[in-house]
Structures are given as C-alpha cells and as structure tokens.
C-alpha cells in the first residue's frame, strides 16, 4: 500500500461562510466519491484558500462530517501570485491506497478547472 496525494480545487462567487463551507464539502465529497475513499483511508487533508476568502475556516465543514472527526486537517493561505485564480479553495488529500498514480482521480470544479485542464479532461 502506498500514500498518494489527491488534488482538488473549487471556486466560490463570494467571500461568505455558507458558500465556502458548501464548496469545501462539495469538493471533498467529489474526491471521496471519485476515488472510493472512506475516512480510515485518509492520512490528512491540507486545505488552502486564496487571500480573498477569509470568512471562515473551510476545515470546519469537514470536521462536521460523520467519521471525519479524527482526520487531521490543516488550513493555510495559498501563495498570492499576481494574476492567479481568485476565490479558490484547494485540497490535497493524502490517502493510503493500492491505486497507482494513474488511477487516482483529481477533482476540479467551477473556475478551478482552468488550473489543471490536463486532469479535468480525462
């Protein structure tokens, strides 16, 4: 069994708690479903947000999910590169899996699809 990283990103329209939490859950559930994961598979989830999203901690949405209470979560700010995608939440989910790198399904929603078109057009 290996530890693999699964990437995902999603954009929101406004810097408000509700949309940020909803988008975080949508993205995580997309990653979980696409890769047939259960919480016990998860090593940790690293979450970043762009500087324009400061209304809440995205991890608080994940912490409310049944079975995710013990999964280590960490939030941070994305590097503020000029001209980069705005209002974006990114996840790096580290998992224990027998899947190869090619079998991993990365998930990009909304405007975040522009970040990795090579992975969103599988």
mmCIF file with all atom_site columns, C-alpha atoms in Angstrom:
data_model
loop_
_atom_site.group_PDB
_atom_site.id
_atom_site.type_symbol
_atom_site.label_atom_id
_atom_site.label_alt_id
_atom_site.label_comp_id
_atom_site.label_asym_id
_atom_site.label_entity_id
_atom_site.label_seq_id
_atom_site.pdbx_PDB_ins_code
_atom_site.Cartn_x
_atom_site.Cartn_y
_atom_site.Cartn_z
_atom_site.occupancy
_atom_site.B_iso_or_equiv
_atom_site.pdbx_formal_charge
_atom_site.auth_seq_id
_atom_site.auth_comp_id
_atom_site.auth_asym_id
_atom_site.auth_atom_id
_atom_site.pdbx_PDB_model_num
ATOM 1   C CA . UNK A 1 1   ? 0.000   0.000  0.000   1.00 0.00 ? 1   UNK A CA 1
ATOM 2   C CA . UNK A 1 2   ? 1.192   3.495  -0.860  1.00 0.00 ? 2   UNK A CA 1
ATOM 3   C CA . UNK A 1 3   ? 0.413   7.019  0.260   1.00 0.00 ? 3   UNK A CA 1
ATOM 4   C CA . UNK A 1 4   ? -0.955  9.035  -2.649  1.00 0.00 ? 4   UNK A CA 1
ATOM 5   C CA . UNK A 1 5   ? -1.936  12.668 -2.953  1.00 0.00 ? 5   UNK A CA 1
ATOM 6   C CA . UNK A 1 6   ? -5.256  13.586 -4.484  1.00 0.00 ? 6   UNK A CA 1
ATOM 7   C CA . UNK A 1 7   ? -5.654  17.176 -5.640  1.00 0.00 ? 7   UNK A CA 1
ATOM 8   C CA . UNK A 1 8   ? -8.806  19.152 -5.977  1.00 0.00 ? 8   UNK A CA 1
ATOM 9   C CA . UNK A 1 9   ? -9.947  22.746 -6.282  1.00 0.00 ? 9   UNK A CA 1
ATOM 10  C CA . UNK A 1 10  ? -13.170 24.723 -6.491  1.00 0.00 ? 10  UNK A CA 1
ATOM 11  C CA . UNK A 1 11  ? -14.076 28.374 -6.778  1.00 0.00 ? 11  UNK A CA 1
ATOM 12  C CA . UNK A 1 12  ? -16.777 30.328 -4.972  1.00 0.00 ? 12  UNK A CA 1
ATOM 13  C CA . UNK A 1 13  ? -18.512 33.526 -6.032  1.00 0.00 ? 13  UNK A CA 1
ATOM 14  C CA . UNK A 1 14  ? -18.454 35.346 -2.690  1.00 0.00 ? 14  UNK A CA 1
ATOM 15  C CA . UNK A 1 15  ? -16.412 35.520 0.490   1.00 0.00 ? 15  UNK A CA 1
ATOM 16  C CA . UNK A 1 16  ? -19.166 34.274 2.797   1.00 0.00 ? 16  UNK A CA 1
ATOM 17  C CA . UNK A 1 17  ? -19.212 31.425 5.285   1.00 0.00 ? 17  UNK A CA 1
ATOM 18  C CA . UNK A 1 18  ? -22.079 29.460 3.710   1.00 0.00 ? 18  UNK A CA 1
ATOM 19  C CA . UNK A 1 19  ? -20.697 29.278 0.167   1.00 0.00 ? 19  UNK A CA 1
ATOM 20  C CA . UNK A 1 20  ? -17.175 28.499 1.407   1.00 0.00 ? 20  UNK A CA 1
ATOM 21  C CA . UNK A 1 21  ? -18.368 25.617 3.599   1.00 0.00 ? 21  UNK A CA 1
ATOM 22  C CA . UNK A 1 22  ? -20.715 24.287 0.917   1.00 0.00 ? 22  UNK A CA 1
ATOM 23  C CA . UNK A 1 23  ? -17.990 24.370 -1.734  1.00 0.00 ? 23  UNK A CA 1
ATOM 24  C CA . UNK A 1 24  ? -15.496 22.662 0.583   1.00 0.00 ? 24  UNK A CA 1
ATOM 25  C CA . UNK A 1 25  ? -17.926 19.810 1.196   1.00 0.00 ? 25  UNK A CA 1
ATOM 26  C CA . UNK A 1 26  ? -18.793 19.527 -2.499  1.00 0.00 ? 26  UNK A CA 1
ATOM 27  C CA . UNK A 1 27  ? -15.120 19.258 -3.396  1.00 0.00 ? 27  UNK A CA 1
ATOM 28  C CA . UNK A 1 28  ? -14.232 16.754 -0.693  1.00 0.00 ? 28  UNK A CA 1
ATOM 29  C CA . UNK A 1 29  ? -17.255 14.586 -1.465  1.00 0.00 ? 29  UNK A CA 1
ATOM 30  C CA . UNK A 1 30  ? -16.287 14.679 -5.151  1.00 0.00 ? 30  UNK A CA 1
ATOM 31  C CA . UNK A 1 31  ? -12.781 13.463 -4.313  1.00 0.00 ? 31  UNK A CA 1
ATOM 32  C CA . UNK A 1 32  ? -14.116 10.775 -1.965  1.00 0.00 ? 32  UNK A CA 1
ATOM 33  C CA . UNK A 1 33  ? -16.659 9.501  -4.493  1.00 0.00 ? 33  UNK A CA 1
ATOM 34  C CA . UNK A 1 34  ? -14.296 9.579  -7.474  1.00 0.00 ? 34  UNK A CA 1
ATOM 35  C CA . UNK A 1 35  ? -11.690 7.566  -5.567  1.00 0.00 ? 35  UNK A CA 1
ATOM 36  C CA . UNK A 1 36  ? -13.978 5.305  -3.475  1.00 0.00 ? 36  UNK A CA 1
ATOM 37  C CA . UNK A 1 37  ? -12.484 6.509  -0.170  1.00 0.00 ? 37  UNK A CA 1
ATOM 38  C CA . UNK A 1 38  ? -13.563 6.093  3.437   1.00 0.00 ? 38  UNK A CA 1
ATOM 39  C CA . UNK A 1 39  ? -12.268 8.240  6.326   1.00 0.00 ? 39  UNK A CA 1
ATOM 40  C CA . UNK A 1 40  ? -9.961  5.462  7.549   1.00 0.00 ? 40  UNK A CA 1
ATOM 41  C CA . UNK A 1 41  ? -8.112  5.690  4.185   1.00 0.00 ? 41  UNK A CA 1
ATOM 42  C CA . UNK A 1 42  ? -7.250  9.342  4.808   1.00 0.00 ? 42  UNK A CA 1
ATOM 43  C CA . UNK A 1 43  ? -3.853  10.304 6.220   1.00 0.00 ? 43  UNK A CA 1
ATOM 44  C CA . UNK A 1 44  ? -4.686  14.021 6.285   1.00 0.00 ? 44  UNK A CA 1
ATOM 45  C CA . UNK A 1 45  ? -6.251  16.861 4.337   1.00 0.00 ? 45  UNK A CA 1
ATOM 46  C CA . UNK A 1 46  ? -4.321  20.034 3.597   1.00 0.00 ? 46  UNK A CA 1
ATOM 47  C CA . UNK A 1 47  ? -6.600  22.929 2.651   1.00 0.00 ? 47  UNK A CA 1
ATOM 48  C CA . UNK A 1 48  ? -5.576  26.235 1.128   1.00 0.00 ? 48  UNK A CA 1
ATOM 49  C CA . UNK A 1 49  ? -7.622  29.287 0.269   1.00 0.00 ? 49  UNK A CA 1
ATOM 50  C CA . UNK A 1 50  ? -6.764  32.363 -1.705  1.00 0.00 ? 50  UNK A CA 1
ATOM 51  C CA . UNK A 1 51  ? -6.275  35.579 0.282   1.00 0.00 ? 51  UNK A CA 1
ATOM 52  C CA . UNK A 1 52  ? -9.753  36.820 -0.657  1.00 0.00 ? 52  UNK A CA 1
ATOM 53  C CA . UNK A 1 53  ? -11.506 34.018 1.277   1.00 0.00 ? 53  UNK A CA 1
ATOM 54  C CA . UNK A 1 54  ? -11.352 34.826 4.970   1.00 0.00 ? 54  UNK A CA 1
ATOM 55  C CA . UNK A 1 55  ? -14.957 34.464 6.147   1.00 0.00 ? 55  UNK A CA 1
ATOM 56  C CA . UNK A 1 56  ? -14.417 31.038 7.751   1.00 0.00 ? 56  UNK A CA 1
ATOM 57  C CA . UNK A 1 57  ? -12.126 28.043 8.112   1.00 0.00 ? 57  UNK A CA 1
ATOM 58  C CA . UNK A 1 58  ? -13.018 25.505 5.375   1.00 0.00 ? 58  UNK A CA 1
ATOM 59  C CA . UNK A 1 59  ? -11.892 22.690 7.680   1.00 0.00 ? 59  UNK A CA 1
ATOM 60  C CA . UNK A 1 60  ? -14.858 23.364 9.953   1.00 0.00 ? 60  UNK A CA 1
ATOM 61  C CA . UNK A 1 61  ? -17.179 21.914 7.285   1.00 0.00 ? 61  UNK A CA 1
ATOM 62  C CA . UNK A 1 62  ? -15.139 18.715 7.051   1.00 0.00 ? 62  UNK A CA 1
ATOM 63  C CA . UNK A 1 63  ? -14.955 18.387 10.833  1.00 0.00 ? 63  UNK A CA 1
ATOM 64  C CA . UNK A 1 64  ? -18.770 18.081 10.928  1.00 0.00 ? 64  UNK A CA 1
ATOM 65  C CA . UNK A 1 65  ? -18.836 15.059 8.602   1.00 0.00 ? 65  UNK A CA 1
ATOM 66  C CA . UNK A 1 66  ? -19.566 11.718 10.256  1.00 0.00 ? 66  UNK A CA 1
ATOM 67  C CA . UNK A 1 67  ? -16.400 9.658  10.584  1.00 0.00 ? 67  UNK A CA 1
ATOM 68  C CA . UNK A 1 68  ? -14.070 12.582 9.849   1.00 0.00 ? 68  UNK A CA 1
ATOM 69  C CA . UNK A 1 69  ? -13.641 13.737 13.465  1.00 0.00 ? 69  UNK A CA 1
ATOM 70  C CA . UNK A 1 70  ? -10.153 12.214 13.775  1.00 0.00 ? 70  UNK A CA 1
ATOM 71  C CA . UNK A 1 71  ? -8.811  13.008 10.307  1.00 0.00 ? 71  UNK A CA 1
ATOM 72  C CA . UNK A 1 72  ? -6.006  15.586 10.621  1.00 0.00 ? 72  UNK A CA 1
ATOM 73  C CA . UNK A 1 73  ? -6.916  18.833 8.838   1.00 0.00 ? 73  UNK A CA 1
ATOM 74  C CA . UNK A 1 74  ? -4.803  21.928 8.189   1.00 0.00 ? 74  UNK A CA 1
ATOM 75  C CA . UNK A 1 75  ? -5.794  25.245 6.610   1.00 0.00 ? 75  UNK A CA 1
ATOM 76  C CA . UNK A 1 76  ? -3.358  27.729 5.058   1.00 0.00 ? 76  UNK A CA 1
ATOM 77  C CA . UNK A 1 77  ? -3.233  30.624 2.622   1.00 0.00 ? 77  UNK A CA 1
ATOM 78  C CA . UNK A 1 78  ? -2.340  29.914 -0.980  1.00 0.00 ? 78  UNK A CA 1
ATOM 79  C CA . UNK A 1 79  ? 0.717   31.757 -2.302  1.00 0.00 ? 79  UNK A CA 1
ATOM 80  C CA . UNK A 1 80  ? -0.639  35.132 -3.542  1.00 0.00 ? 80  UNK A CA 1
ATOM 81  C CA . UNK A 1 81  ? 0.751   35.142 -7.074  1.00 0.00 ? 81  UNK A CA 1
ATOM 82  C CA . UNK A 1 82  ? -0.352  38.192 -9.078  1.00 0.00 ? 82  UNK A CA 1
ATOM 83  C CA . UNK A 1 83  ? -2.983  37.321 -11.654 1.00 0.00 ? 83  UNK A CA 1
ATOM 84  C CA . UNK A 1 84  ? -3.735  33.897 -10.157 1.00 0.00 ? 84  UNK A CA 1
ATOM 85  C CA . UNK A 1 85  ? -7.214  32.426 -9.806  1.00 0.00 ? 85  UNK A CA 1
ATOM 86  C CA . UNK A 1 86  ? -9.306  34.218 -7.176  1.00 0.00 ? 86  UNK A CA 1
ATOM 87  C CA . UNK A 1 87  ? -11.768 32.872 -4.594  1.00 0.00 ? 87  UNK A CA 1
ATOM 88  C CA . UNK A 1 88  ? -10.339 29.383 -4.816  1.00 0.00 ? 88  UNK A CA 1
ATOM 89  C CA . UNK A 1 89  ? -10.288 26.545 -2.280  1.00 0.00 ? 89  UNK A CA 1
ATOM 90  C CA . UNK A 1 90  ? -7.748  23.791 -2.853  1.00 0.00 ? 90  UNK A CA 1
ATOM 91  C CA . UNK A 1 91  ? -7.460  20.389 -1.190  1.00 0.00 ? 91  UNK A CA 1
ATOM 92  C CA . UNK A 1 92  ? -4.549  17.969 -1.028  1.00 0.00 ? 92  UNK A CA 1
ATOM 93  C CA . UNK A 1 93  ? -5.919  14.720 0.360   1.00 0.00 ? 93  UNK A CA 1
ATOM 94  C CA . UNK A 1 94  ? -3.258  12.186 1.338   1.00 0.00 ? 94  UNK A CA 1
ATOM 95  C CA . UNK A 1 95  ? -4.594  8.636  1.307   1.00 0.00 ? 95  UNK A CA 1
ATOM 96  C CA . UNK A 1 96  ? -3.435  5.093  1.915   1.00 0.00 ? 96  UNK A CA 1
ATOM 97  C CA . UNK A 1 97  ? -4.286  3.181  -1.241  1.00 0.00 ? 97  UNK A CA 1
ATOM 98  C CA . UNK A 1 98  ? -3.310  0.373  -3.569  1.00 0.00 ? 98  UNK A CA 1
ATOM 99  C CA . UNK A 1 99  ? -4.135  2.586  -6.572  1.00 0.00 ? 99  UNK A CA 1
ATOM 100 C CA . UNK A 1 100 ? -1.369  3.732  -8.890  1.00 0.00 ? 100 UNK A CA 1
ATOM 101 C CA . UNK A 1 101 ? -0.797  7.420  -9.631  1.00 0.00 ? 101 UNK A CA 1
ATOM 102 C CA . UNK A 1 102 ? -2.614  6.967  -12.964 1.00 0.00 ? 102 UNK A CA 1
ATOM 103 C CA . UNK A 1 103 ? -5.657  5.503  -11.204 1.00 0.00 ? 103 UNK A CA 1
ATOM 104 C CA . UNK A 1 104 ? -6.073  8.493  -8.898  1.00 0.00 ? 104 UNK A CA 1
ATOM 105 C CA . UNK A 1 105 ? -8.924  10.825 -9.896  1.00 0.00 ? 105 UNK A CA 1
ATOM 106 C CA . UNK A 1 106 ? -8.233  14.501 -9.205  1.00 0.00 ? 106 UNK A CA 1
ATOM 107 C CA . UNK A 1 107 ? -11.261 16.784 -8.997  1.00 0.00 ? 107 UNK A CA 1
ATOM 108 C CA . UNK A 1 108 ? -11.601 20.364 -10.225 1.00 0.00 ? 108 UNK A CA 1
ATOM 109 C CA . UNK A 1 109 ? -14.884 22.290 -10.217 1.00 0.00 ? 109 UNK A CA 1
ATOM 110 C CA . UNK A 1 110 ? -16.007 25.683 -11.461 1.00 0.00 ? 110 UNK A CA 1
ATOM 111 C CA . UNK A 1 111 ? -13.336 28.161 -12.414 1.00 0.00 ? 111 UNK A CA 1
ATOM 112 C CA . UNK A 1 112 ? -10.718 25.888 -10.862 1.00 0.00 ? 112 UNK A CA 1
ATOM 113 C CA . UNK A 1 113 ? -10.897 23.605 -13.899 1.00 0.00 ? 113 UNK A CA 1
ATOM 114 C CA . UNK A 1 114 ? -8.545  26.102 -15.556 1.00 0.00 ? 114 UNK A CA 1
ATOM 115 C CA . UNK A 1 115 ? -5.817  25.174 -13.046 1.00 0.00 ? 115 UNK A CA 1
ATOM 116 C CA . UNK A 1 116 ? -5.302  21.666 -14.411 1.00 0.00 ? 116 UNK A CA 1
ATOM 117 C CA . UNK A 1 117 ? -7.108  21.120 -17.702 1.00 0.00 ? 117 UNK A CA 1
ATOM 118 C CA . UNK A 1 118 ? -4.908  18.068 -18.235 1.00 0.00 ? 118 UNK A CA 1
ATOM 119 C CA . UNK A 1 119 ? -6.579  16.421 -15.233 1.00 0.00 ? 119 UNK A CA 1
ATOM 120 C CA . UNK A 1 120 ? -10.131 17.674 -15.742 1.00 0.00 ? 120 UNK A CA 1
ATOM 121 C CA . UNK A 1 121 ? -10.468 16.377 -19.288 1.00 0.00 ? 121 UNK A CA 1
ATOM 122 C CA . UNK A 1 122 ? -9.837  12.702 -18.502 1.00 0.00 ? 122 UNK A CA 1
#
